[in-house]
Amino acid sequence: MGRSLPVRETVMLSLACLGLAIALGLALPVWVFSVVVRDASLADRIWPLMIAAPALAYAGAHARTLDARSVWMLGLLLAWACRLALHIGRRNWGHGEDRRYQAMRARNEPHFGLKSLYLVFGLQAVLAWIVGWPLLAAFAHPSPLSWLDVLALLLAGGGVVFEAVADAQLARFLRNPRREDAVMDRGLWAWSRHPNYFGEACVWWGLGLAALSAGGWAVAWSLASALLMTVLLLKVSGVALLEHDIAERRPAYRSYAARTSAFIPWPPRRGARP
């Protein structure tokens, strides 16, 4: 007979299944509403919640053993989730379906409403569940804080602040009168074309390092969260998608791209030409 899993691993597996069920349970009613109003981009508004809700369930299951690391990880995650959910909600309010989802709808007609259950909402629920793995791992492995936690907290906390500042700067730019083809190239956006995405990546690498500090290489699988987010931000739904045709819509973006780092903040190149 095969050996049974240790108790801690069995509990983690059970909680992982619960977390996936919670993420899918949040996605399903929003999908139904999105079909009614023809707005699949509602998935973006619940993305932070699909990460935070399973994490709260993990914390509840380990309430008696939560240590200092677990508390700061959960607090930082909730701060990140609340801010991002409010930001996306305000940004998208009254604007209808995002053009990225409109393009997806056009590619997948007919019956996109039904297809969006797995193409958008189901997929995002699974991705959100994976992104939350560092908290699942860390909560199950209470241990004393180490120097790695200091680095993790600085990286993740700095990422939350960096992302919030970048979003606020862009929102202020969009509210002010400007030419239709104007490019945001001030503040953090003078050093990176996507400083909000850079801050987001820092959040998940920081939380991943905290999970490693808690459980060591036995929980290295939780780094799938940071790797997944980095790939999504750079190659899928972030930089690559947003820059696909932006230079055609805003010709000044070519000059901006020639002098400004795409992702990691760096002093702008002087005298660059498109």
PDB file of C-alpha atoms in Angstrom, residues 27-274:
ATOM      1  CA  ALA A  27     -16.560  33.947 -10.435  1.00  0.00           C
ATOM      2  CA  LEU A  28     -19.801  32.131 -11.258  1.00  0.00           C
ATOM      3  CA  PRO A  29     -22.432  34.738 -10.214  1.00  0.00           C
ATOM      4  CA  VAL A  30     -20.376  37.559 -11.710  1.00  0.00           C
ATOM      5  CA  TRP A  31     -20.208  35.597 -14.972  1.00  0.00           C
ATOM      6  CA  VAL A  32     -24.008  35.301 -14.970  1.00  0.00           C
ATOM      7  CA  PHE A  33     -24.343  39.055 -14.464  1.00  0.00           C
ATOM      8  CA  SER A  34     -21.735  39.744 -17.161  1.00  0.00           C
ATOM      9  CA  VAL A  35     -23.805  37.796 -19.684  1.00  0.00           C
ATOM     10  CA  VAL A  36     -26.854  39.899 -18.836  1.00  0.00           C
ATOM     11  CA  VAL A  37     -25.035  43.239 -19.212  1.00  0.00           C
ATOM     12  CA  ARG A  38     -22.628  42.054 -21.960  1.00  0.00           C
ATOM     13  CA  ASP A  39     -19.501  43.060 -20.067  1.00  0.00           C
ATOM     14  CA  ALA A  40     -16.914  40.320 -19.593  1.00  0.00           C
ATOM     15  CA  SER A  41     -14.452  42.855 -18.188  1.00  0.00           C
ATOM     16  CA  LEU A  42     -16.316  42.561 -14.877  1.00  0.00           C
ATOM     17  CA  ALA A  43     -13.828  39.737 -14.292  1.00  0.00           C
ATOM     18  CA  ASP A  44     -11.135  42.365 -13.727  1.00  0.00           C
ATOM     19  CA  ARG A  45     -13.125  43.907 -10.887  1.00  0.00           C
ATOM     20  CA  ILE A  46     -13.283  40.680  -8.901  1.00  0.00           C
ATOM     21  CA  TRP A  47      -9.711  39.549  -9.671  1.00  0.00           C
ATOM     22  CA  PRO A  48      -8.278  40.881  -6.371  1.00  0.00           C
ATOM     23  CA  LEU A  49     -11.193  39.369  -4.452  1.00  0.00           C
ATOM     24  CA  MET A  50     -10.638  35.933  -5.990  1.00  0.00           C
ATOM     25  CA  ILE A  51      -7.126  36.038  -4.523  1.00  0.00           C
ATOM     26  CA  ALA A  52      -8.019  37.544  -1.144  1.00  0.00           C
ATOM     27  CA  ALA A  53     -11.072  35.408  -0.316  1.00  0.00           C
ATOM     28  CA  PRO A  54      -9.220  32.038  -0.388  1.00  0.00           C
ATOM     29  CA  ALA A  55      -6.405  33.609   1.649  1.00  0.00           C
ATOM     30  CA  LEU A  56      -8.924  34.569   4.340  1.00  0.00           C
ATOM     31  CA  ALA A  57     -10.142  30.978   4.381  1.00  0.00           C
ATOM     32  CA  TYR A  58      -6.567  29.712   4.801  1.00  0.00           C
ATOM     33  CA  ALA A  59      -6.049  32.177   7.650  1.00  0.00           C
ATOM     34  CA  GLY A  60      -9.260  31.095   9.346  1.00  0.00           C
ATOM     35  CA  ALA A  61      -8.232  27.458   9.221  1.00  0.00           C
ATOM     36  CA  HIS A  62      -4.892  28.318  10.862  1.00  0.00           C
ATOM     37  CA  ALA A  63      -6.240  30.981  13.228  1.00  0.00           C
ATOM     38  CA  ARG A  64      -4.644  29.404  16.322  1.00  0.00           C
ATOM     39  CA  THR A  65      -1.161  29.141  14.794  1.00  0.00           C
ATOM     40  CA  LEU A  66      -0.859  32.337  12.757  1.00  0.00           C
ATOM     41  CA  ASP A  67       2.536  33.891  13.431  1.00  0.00           C
ATOM     42  CA  ALA A  68       3.928  37.379  12.821  1.00  0.00           C
ATOM     43  CA  ARG A  69       4.854  36.512   9.234  1.00  0.00           C
ATOM     44  CA  SER A  70       1.355  35.272   8.476  1.00  0.00           C
ATOM     45  CA  VAL A  71      -0.195  38.411   9.957  1.00  0.00           C
ATOM     46  CA  TRP A  72       1.880  40.836   7.896  1.00  0.00           C
ATOM     47  CA  MET A  73       1.410  38.765   4.736  1.00  0.00           C
ATOM     48  CA  LEU A  74      -2.360  38.695   5.181  1.00  0.00           C
ATOM     49  CA  GLY A  75      -2.557  42.384   6.098  1.00  0.00           C
ATOM     50  CA  LEU A  76      -0.486  43.416   3.101  1.00  0.00           C
ATOM     51  CA  LEU A  77      -2.522  41.186   0.772  1.00  0.00           C
ATOM     52  CA  LEU A  78      -5.806  42.654   2.009  1.00  0.00           C
ATOM     53  CA  ALA A  79      -4.468  46.198   1.606  1.00  0.00           C
ATOM     54  CA  TRP A  80      -3.367  45.340  -1.937  1.00  0.00           C
ATOM     55  CA  ALA A  81      -6.702  43.703  -2.807  1.00  0.00           C
ATOM     56  CA  CYS A  82      -8.906  46.474  -1.418  1.00  0.00           C
ATOM     57  CA  ARG A  83      -6.941  49.232  -3.133  1.00  0.00           C
ATOM     58  CA  LEU A  84      -6.804  47.472  -6.482  1.00  0.00           C
ATOM     59  CA  ALA A  85     -10.488  46.492  -6.440  1.00  0.00           C
ATOM     60  CA  LEU A  86     -11.503  50.092  -5.687  1.00  0.00           C
ATOM     61  CA  HIS A  87      -9.108  51.451  -8.306  1.00  0.00           C
ATOM     62  CA  ILE A  88     -10.372  49.151 -11.065  1.00  0.00           C
ATOM     63  CA  GLY A  89     -13.977  49.743 -10.057  1.00  0.00           C
ATOM     64  CA  ARG A  90     -13.607  53.545 -10.223  1.00  0.00           C
ATOM     65  CA  ARG A  91     -11.583  53.414 -13.438  1.00  0.00           C
ATOM     66  CA  ASN A  92     -14.059  51.207 -15.303  1.00  0.00           C
ATOM     67  CA  TRP A  93     -17.315  52.613 -13.889  1.00  0.00           C
ATOM     68  CA  GLY A  94     -19.636  53.719 -16.670  1.00  0.00           C
ATOM     69  CA  HIS A  95     -17.237  52.849 -19.502  1.00  0.00           C
ATOM     70  CA  GLY A  96     -18.782  49.541 -20.559  1.00  0.00           C
ATOM     71  CA  GLU A  97     -16.759  46.548 -21.660  1.00  0.00           C
ATOM     72  CA  ASP A  98     -12.993  47.078 -21.914  1.00  0.00           C
ATOM     73  CA  ARG A  99     -11.697  47.072 -25.495  1.00  0.00           C
ATOM     74  CA  ARG A 100      -9.499  44.016 -24.782  1.00  0.00           C
ATOM     75  CA  TYR A 101     -12.605  42.017 -23.933  1.00  0.00           C
ATOM     76  CA  GLN A 102     -14.461  43.488 -26.904  1.00  0.00           C
ATOM     77  CA  ALA A 103     -11.707  42.098 -29.142  1.00  0.00           C
ATOM     78  CA  MET A 104     -11.959  38.734 -27.378  1.00  0.00           C
ATOM     79  CA  ARG A 105     -15.734  38.781 -27.850  1.00  0.00           C
ATOM     80  CA  ALA A 106     -15.347  39.459 -31.587  1.00  0.00           C
ATOM     81  CA  ARG A 107     -12.880  36.567 -31.957  1.00  0.00           C
ATOM     82  CA  ASN A 108     -15.117  34.104 -30.131  1.00  0.00           C
ATOM     83  CA  GLU A 109     -18.580  34.827 -31.467  1.00  0.00           C
ATOM     84  CA  PRO A 110     -21.100  33.306 -31.642  1.00  0.00           C
ATOM     85  CA  HIS A 111     -22.057  32.419 -28.070  1.00  0.00           C
ATOM     86  CA  PHE A 112     -19.241  34.355 -26.417  1.00  0.00           C
ATOM     87  CA  GLY A 113     -21.392  34.759 -23.318  1.00  0.00           C
ATOM     88  CA  LEU A 114     -21.289  31.006 -22.709  1.00  0.00           C
ATOM     89  CA  LYS A 115     -17.647  30.688 -23.776  1.00  0.00           C
ATOM     90  CA  SER A 116     -16.618  33.454 -21.382  1.00  0.00           C
ATOM     91  CA  LEU A 117     -17.482  31.108 -18.500  1.00  0.00           C
ATOM     92  CA  TYR A 118     -14.258  29.200 -19.158  1.00  0.00           C
ATOM     93  CA  LEU A 119     -12.289  31.617 -21.380  1.00  0.00           C
ATOM     94  CA  VAL A 120     -12.510  34.480 -18.885  1.00  0.00           C
ATOM     95  CA  PHE A 121     -14.099  33.756 -15.520  1.00  0.00           C
ATOM     96  CA  GLY A 122     -13.104  30.143 -14.987  1.00  0.00           C
ATOM     97  CA  LEU A 123      -9.578  30.776 -16.210  1.00  0.00           C
ATOM     98  CA  GLN A 124      -9.121  33.850 -14.033  1.00  0.00           C
ATOM     99  CA  ALA A 125     -10.451  31.998 -10.993  1.00  0.00           C
ATOM    100  CA  VAL A 126      -7.845  29.242 -11.461  1.00  0.00           C
ATOM    101  CA  LEU A 127      -5.068  31.783 -12.026  1.00  0.00           C
ATOM    102  CA  ALA A 128      -6.118  33.758  -8.933  1.00  0.00           C
ATOM    103  CA  TRP A 129      -6.054  30.545  -6.893  1.00  0.00           C
ATOM    104  CA  ILE A 130      -2.484  29.821  -8.008  1.00  0.00           C
ATOM    105  CA  VAL A 131      -1.399  33.409  -7.290  1.00  0.00           C
ATOM    106  CA  GLY A 132      -2.535  32.972  -3.675  1.00  0.00           C
ATOM    107  CA  TRP A 133      -0.348  29.922  -3.035  1.00  0.00           C
ATOM    108  CA  PRO A 134       2.349  31.767  -1.010  1.00  0.00           C
ATOM    109  CA  LEU A 135      -0.172  32.437   1.731  1.00  0.00           C
ATOM    110  CA  LEU A 136      -1.379  28.841   1.699  1.00  0.00           C
ATOM    111  CA  ALA A 137       2.225  27.683   2.148  1.00  0.00           C
ATOM    112  CA  ALA A 138       3.283  30.250   4.761  1.00  0.00           C
ATOM    113  CA  PHE A 139       0.220  29.822   7.000  1.00  0.00           C
ATOM    114  CA  ALA A 140       0.883  26.074   7.207  1.00  0.00           C
ATOM    115  CA  HIS A 141       4.521  26.549   8.278  1.00  0.00           C
ATOM    116  CA  PRO A 142       4.714  28.917  11.283  1.00  0.00           C
ATOM    117  CA  SER A 143       8.342  29.650  12.124  1.00  0.00           C
ATOM    118  CA  PRO A 144      10.506  32.468  13.527  1.00  0.00           C
ATOM    119  CA  LEU A 145      11.150  35.498  11.357  1.00  0.00           C
ATOM    120  CA  SER A 146      14.473  35.691   9.517  1.00  0.00           C
ATOM    121  CA  TRP A 147      16.457  38.166   7.424  1.00  0.00           C
ATOM    122  CA  LEU A 148      14.602  36.855   4.370  1.00  0.00           C
ATOM    123  CA  ASP A 149      11.350  38.154   5.846  1.00  0.00           C
ATOM    124  CA  VAL A 150      12.832  41.643   6.026  1.00  0.00           C
ATOM    125  CA  LEU A 151      13.690  41.482   2.323  1.00  0.00           C
ATOM    126  CA  ALA A 152      10.281  39.988   1.526  1.00  0.00           C
ATOM    127  CA  LEU A 153       8.401  42.690   3.445  1.00  0.00           C
ATOM    128  CA  LEU A 154      10.407  45.494   1.831  1.00  0.00           C
ATOM    129  CA  LEU A 155       9.858  44.032  -1.628  1.00  0.00           C
ATOM    130  CA  ALA A 156       6.149  43.276  -1.252  1.00  0.00           C
ATOM    131  CA  GLY A 157       5.302  46.420   0.735  1.00  0.00           C
ATOM    132  CA  GLY A 158       7.332  48.590  -1.610  1.00  0.00           C
ATOM    133  CA  GLY A 159       5.526  46.975  -4.540  1.00  0.00           C
ATOM    134  CA  VAL A 160       2.113  47.866  -3.119  1.00  0.00           C
ATOM    135  CA  VAL A 161       3.172  51.501  -2.640  1.00  0.00           C
ATOM    136  CA  PHE A 162       4.888  51.691  -6.038  1.00  0.00           C
ATOM    137  CA  GLU A 163       1.830  50.306  -7.823  1.00  0.00           C
ATOM    138  CA  ALA A 164      -0.547  52.620  -5.959  1.00  0.00           C
ATOM    139  CA  VAL A 165       1.539  55.718  -6.731  1.00  0.00           C
ATOM    140  CA  ALA A 166       1.837  54.764 -10.419  1.00  0.00           C
ATOM    141  CA  ASP A 167      -1.931  54.189 -10.702  1.00  0.00           C
ATOM    142  CA  ALA A 168      -2.671  57.503  -8.970  1.00  0.00           C
ATOM    143  CA  GLN A 169      -0.295  59.395 -11.279  1.00  0.00           C
ATOM    144  CA  LEU A 170      -1.884  57.870 -14.373  1.00  0.00           C
ATOM    145  CA  ALA A 171      -5.408  58.529 -13.107  1.00  0.00           C
ATOM    146  CA  ARG A 172      -4.549  62.190 -12.493  1.00  0.00           C
ATOM    147  CA  PHE A 173      -3.053  62.453 -15.990  1.00  0.00           C
ATOM    148  CA  LEU A 174      -6.198  60.985 -17.557  1.00  0.00           C
ATOM    149  CA  ARG A 175      -8.460  63.375 -15.629  1.00  0.00           C
ATOM    150  CA  ASN A 176      -6.623  66.510 -16.753  1.00  0.00           C
ATOM    151  CA  PRO A 177      -7.202  68.174 -20.143  1.00  0.00           C
ATOM    152  CA  ARG A 178      -4.773  66.812 -22.747  1.00  0.00           C
ATOM    153  CA  ARG A 179      -4.371  66.023 -26.415  1.00  0.00           C
ATOM    154  CA  GLU A 180      -6.041  62.790 -27.459  1.00  0.00           C
ATOM    155  CA  ASP A 181      -2.693  61.236 -28.443  1.00  0.00           C
ATOM    156  CA  ALA A 182      -0.769  62.501 -25.379  1.00  0.00           C
ATOM    157  CA  VAL A 183       1.522  60.027 -23.624  1.00  0.00           C
ATOM    158  CA  MET A 184       1.994  59.796 -19.870  1.00  0.00           C
ATOM    159  CA  ASP A 185       5.748  60.225 -19.350  1.00  0.00           C
ATOM    160  CA  ARG A 186       5.991  61.930 -15.959  1.00  0.00           C
ATOM    161  CA  GLY A 187       6.630  60.744 -12.413  1.00  0.00           C
ATOM    162  CA  LEU A 188       7.288  57.021 -12.197  1.00  0.00           C
ATOM    163  CA  TRP A 189       6.181  56.738 -15.827  1.00  0.00           C
ATOM    164  CA  ALA A 190       9.330  58.610 -16.890  1.00  0.00           C
ATOM    165  CA  TRP A 191      11.392  55.683 -15.587  1.00  0.00           C
ATOM    166  CA  SER A 192       9.187  52.777 -16.675  1.00  0.00           C
ATOM    167  CA  ARG A 193       6.466  52.435 -19.281  1.00  0.00           C
ATOM    168  CA  HIS A 194       4.576  50.147 -16.896  1.00  0.00           C
ATOM    169  CA  PRO A 195       5.532  51.040 -13.308  1.00  0.00           C
ATOM    170  CA  ASN A 196       2.229  49.710 -11.960  1.00  0.00           C
ATOM    171  CA  TYR A 197       3.001  46.271 -13.409  1.00  0.00           C
ATOM    172  CA  PHE A 198       6.518  46.391 -11.963  1.00  0.00           C
ATOM    173  CA  GLY A 199       5.054  47.135  -8.530  1.00  0.00           C
ATOM    174  CA  GLU A 200       2.596  44.267  -8.954  1.00  0.00           C
ATOM    175  CA  ALA A 201       5.407  41.829  -9.740  1.00  0.00           C
ATOM    176  CA  CYS A 202       7.311  42.992  -6.648  1.00  0.00           C
ATOM    177  CA  VAL A 203       4.284  42.202  -4.474  1.00  0.00           C
ATOM    178  CA  TRP A 204       4.196  38.557  -5.522  1.00  0.00           C
ATOM    179  CA  TRP A 205       7.937  37.990  -5.479  1.00  0.00           C
ATOM    180  CA  GLY A 206       7.979  39.449  -1.971  1.00  0.00           C
ATOM    181  CA  LEU A 207       5.181  37.166  -0.781  1.00  0.00           C
ATOM    182  CA  GLY A 208       6.904  34.235  -2.470  1.00  0.00           C
ATOM    183  CA  LEU A 209      10.112  34.944  -0.567  1.00  0.00           C
ATOM    184  CA  ALA A 210       8.123  35.101   2.673  1.00  0.00           C
ATOM    185  CA  ALA A 211       6.675  31.652   1.933  1.00  0.00           C
ATOM    186  CA  LEU A 212      10.215  30.343   1.367  1.00  0.00           C
ATOM    187  CA  SER A 213      11.277  31.848   4.673  1.00  0.00           C
ATOM    188  CA  ALA A 214       8.455  29.961   6.369  1.00  0.00           C
ATOM    189  CA  GLY A 215       8.699  26.529   4.769  1.00  0.00           C
ATOM    190  CA  GLY A 216      12.032  26.449   2.965  1.00  0.00           C
ATOM    191  CA  TRP A 217      12.477  24.638  -0.325  1.00  0.00           C
ATOM    192  CA  ALA A 218       9.680  22.234   0.608  1.00  0.00           C
ATOM    193  CA  VAL A 219       7.268  24.989  -0.443  1.00  0.00           C
ATOM    194  CA  ALA A 220       9.209  26.190  -3.483  1.00  0.00           C
ATOM    195  CA  TRP A 221       6.087  25.299  -5.484  1.00  0.00           C
ATOM    196  CA  SER A 222       4.523  28.491  -4.081  1.00  0.00           C
ATOM    197  CA  LEU A 223       6.915  30.521  -6.269  1.00  0.00           C
ATOM    198  CA  ALA A 224       4.648  29.498  -9.158  1.00  0.00           C
ATOM    199  CA  SER A 225       2.606  32.522  -8.045  1.00  0.00           C
ATOM    200  CA  ALA A 226       5.358  35.057  -8.756  1.00  0.00           C
ATOM    201  CA  LEU A 227       6.451  33.296 -11.949  1.00  0.00           C
ATOM    202  CA  LEU A 228       2.878  33.191 -13.231  1.00  0.00           C
ATOM    203  CA  MET A 229       2.246  36.863 -12.451  1.00  0.00           C
ATOM    204  CA  THR A 230       5.500  37.913 -14.116  1.00  0.00           C
ATOM    205  CA  VAL A 231       4.634  35.991 -17.297  1.00  0.00           C
ATOM    206  CA  LEU A 232       1.103  37.411 -17.326  1.00  0.00           C
ATOM    207  CA  LEU A 233       2.331  40.960 -16.781  1.00  0.00           C
ATOM    208  CA  LEU A 234       5.071  40.791 -19.404  1.00  0.00           C
ATOM    209  CA  LYS A 235       3.789  38.441 -22.072  1.00  0.00           C
ATOM    210  CA  VAL A 236       0.030  37.937 -21.833  1.00  0.00           C
ATOM    211  CA  SER A 237      -2.403  40.481 -20.385  1.00  0.00           C
ATOM    212  CA  GLY A 238       0.043  43.260 -19.521  1.00  0.00           C
ATOM    213  CA  VAL A 239       2.929  44.853 -21.412  1.00  0.00           C
ATOM    214  CA  ALA A 240       2.682  42.789 -24.607  1.00  0.00           C
ATOM    215  CA  LEU A 241      -1.072  43.270 -24.999  1.00  0.00           C
ATOM    216  CA  LEU A 242      -1.153  46.975 -24.178  1.00  0.00           C
ATOM    217  CA  GLU A 243       1.763  47.805 -26.474  1.00  0.00           C
ATOM    218  CA  HIS A 244       0.554  45.699 -29.390  1.00  0.00           C
ATOM    219  CA  ASP A 245      -0.948  48.610 -31.299  1.00  0.00           C
ATOM    220  CA  ILE A 246      -0.515  51.630 -29.042  1.00  0.00           C
ATOM    221  CA  ALA A 247       2.067  53.269 -31.324  1.00  0.00           C
ATOM    222  CA  GLU A 248      -0.516  53.270 -34.124  1.00  0.00           C
ATOM    223  CA  ARG A 249      -3.049  55.027 -31.934  1.00  0.00           C
ATOM    224  CA  ARG A 250      -0.489  57.348 -30.307  1.00  0.00           C
ATOM    225  CA  PRO A 251       2.512  58.019 -32.554  1.00  0.00           C
ATOM    226  CA  ALA A 252       4.317  59.870 -29.730  1.00  0.00           C
ATOM    227  CA  TYR A 253       4.557  56.528 -27.934  1.00  0.00           C
ATOM    228  CA  ARG A 254       7.398  55.459 -30.258  1.00  0.00           C
ATOM    229  CA  SER A 255       9.640  58.208 -28.947  1.00  0.00           C
ATOM    230  CA  TYR A 256       8.557  57.463 -25.381  1.00  0.00           C
ATOM    231  CA  ALA A 257       9.330  53.754 -25.825  1.00  0.00           C
ATOM    232  CA  ALA A 258      12.743  54.532 -27.314  1.00  0.00           C
ATOM    233  CA  ARG A 259      13.859  56.414 -24.200  1.00  0.00           C
ATOM    234  CA  THR A 260      11.992  54.592 -21.424  1.00  0.00           C
ATOM    235  CA  SER A 261      12.471  51.147 -19.903  1.00  0.00           C
ATOM    236  CA  ALA A 262       9.566  48.822 -20.594  1.00  0.00           C
ATOM    237  CA  PHE A 263       9.297  47.341 -17.109  1.00  0.00           C
ATOM    238  CA  ILE A 264      12.122  47.741 -14.576  1.00  0.00           C
ATOM    239  CA  PRO A 265      12.444  51.436 -13.584  1.00  0.00           C
ATOM    240  CA  TRP A 266      15.586  52.961 -15.029  1.00  0.00           C
ATOM    241  CA  PRO A 267      16.735  56.517 -15.820  1.00  0.00           C
ATOM    242  CA  PRO A 268      15.430  57.507 -19.267  1.00  0.00           C
ATOM    243  CA  ARG A 269      17.882  57.374 -22.152  1.00  0.00           C
ATOM    244  CA  ARG A 270      18.857  60.816 -23.346  1.00  0.00           C
ATOM    245  CA  GLY A 271      18.845  61.648 -27.037  1.00  0.00           C
ATOM    246  CA  ALA A 272      17.044  58.417 -27.975  1.00  0.00           C
ATOM    247  CA  ARG A 273      15.304  58.276 -31.322  1.00  0.00           C
ATOM    248  CA  PRO A 274      12.312  56.110 -32.257  1.00  0.00           C
TER     249      PRO A 274
END
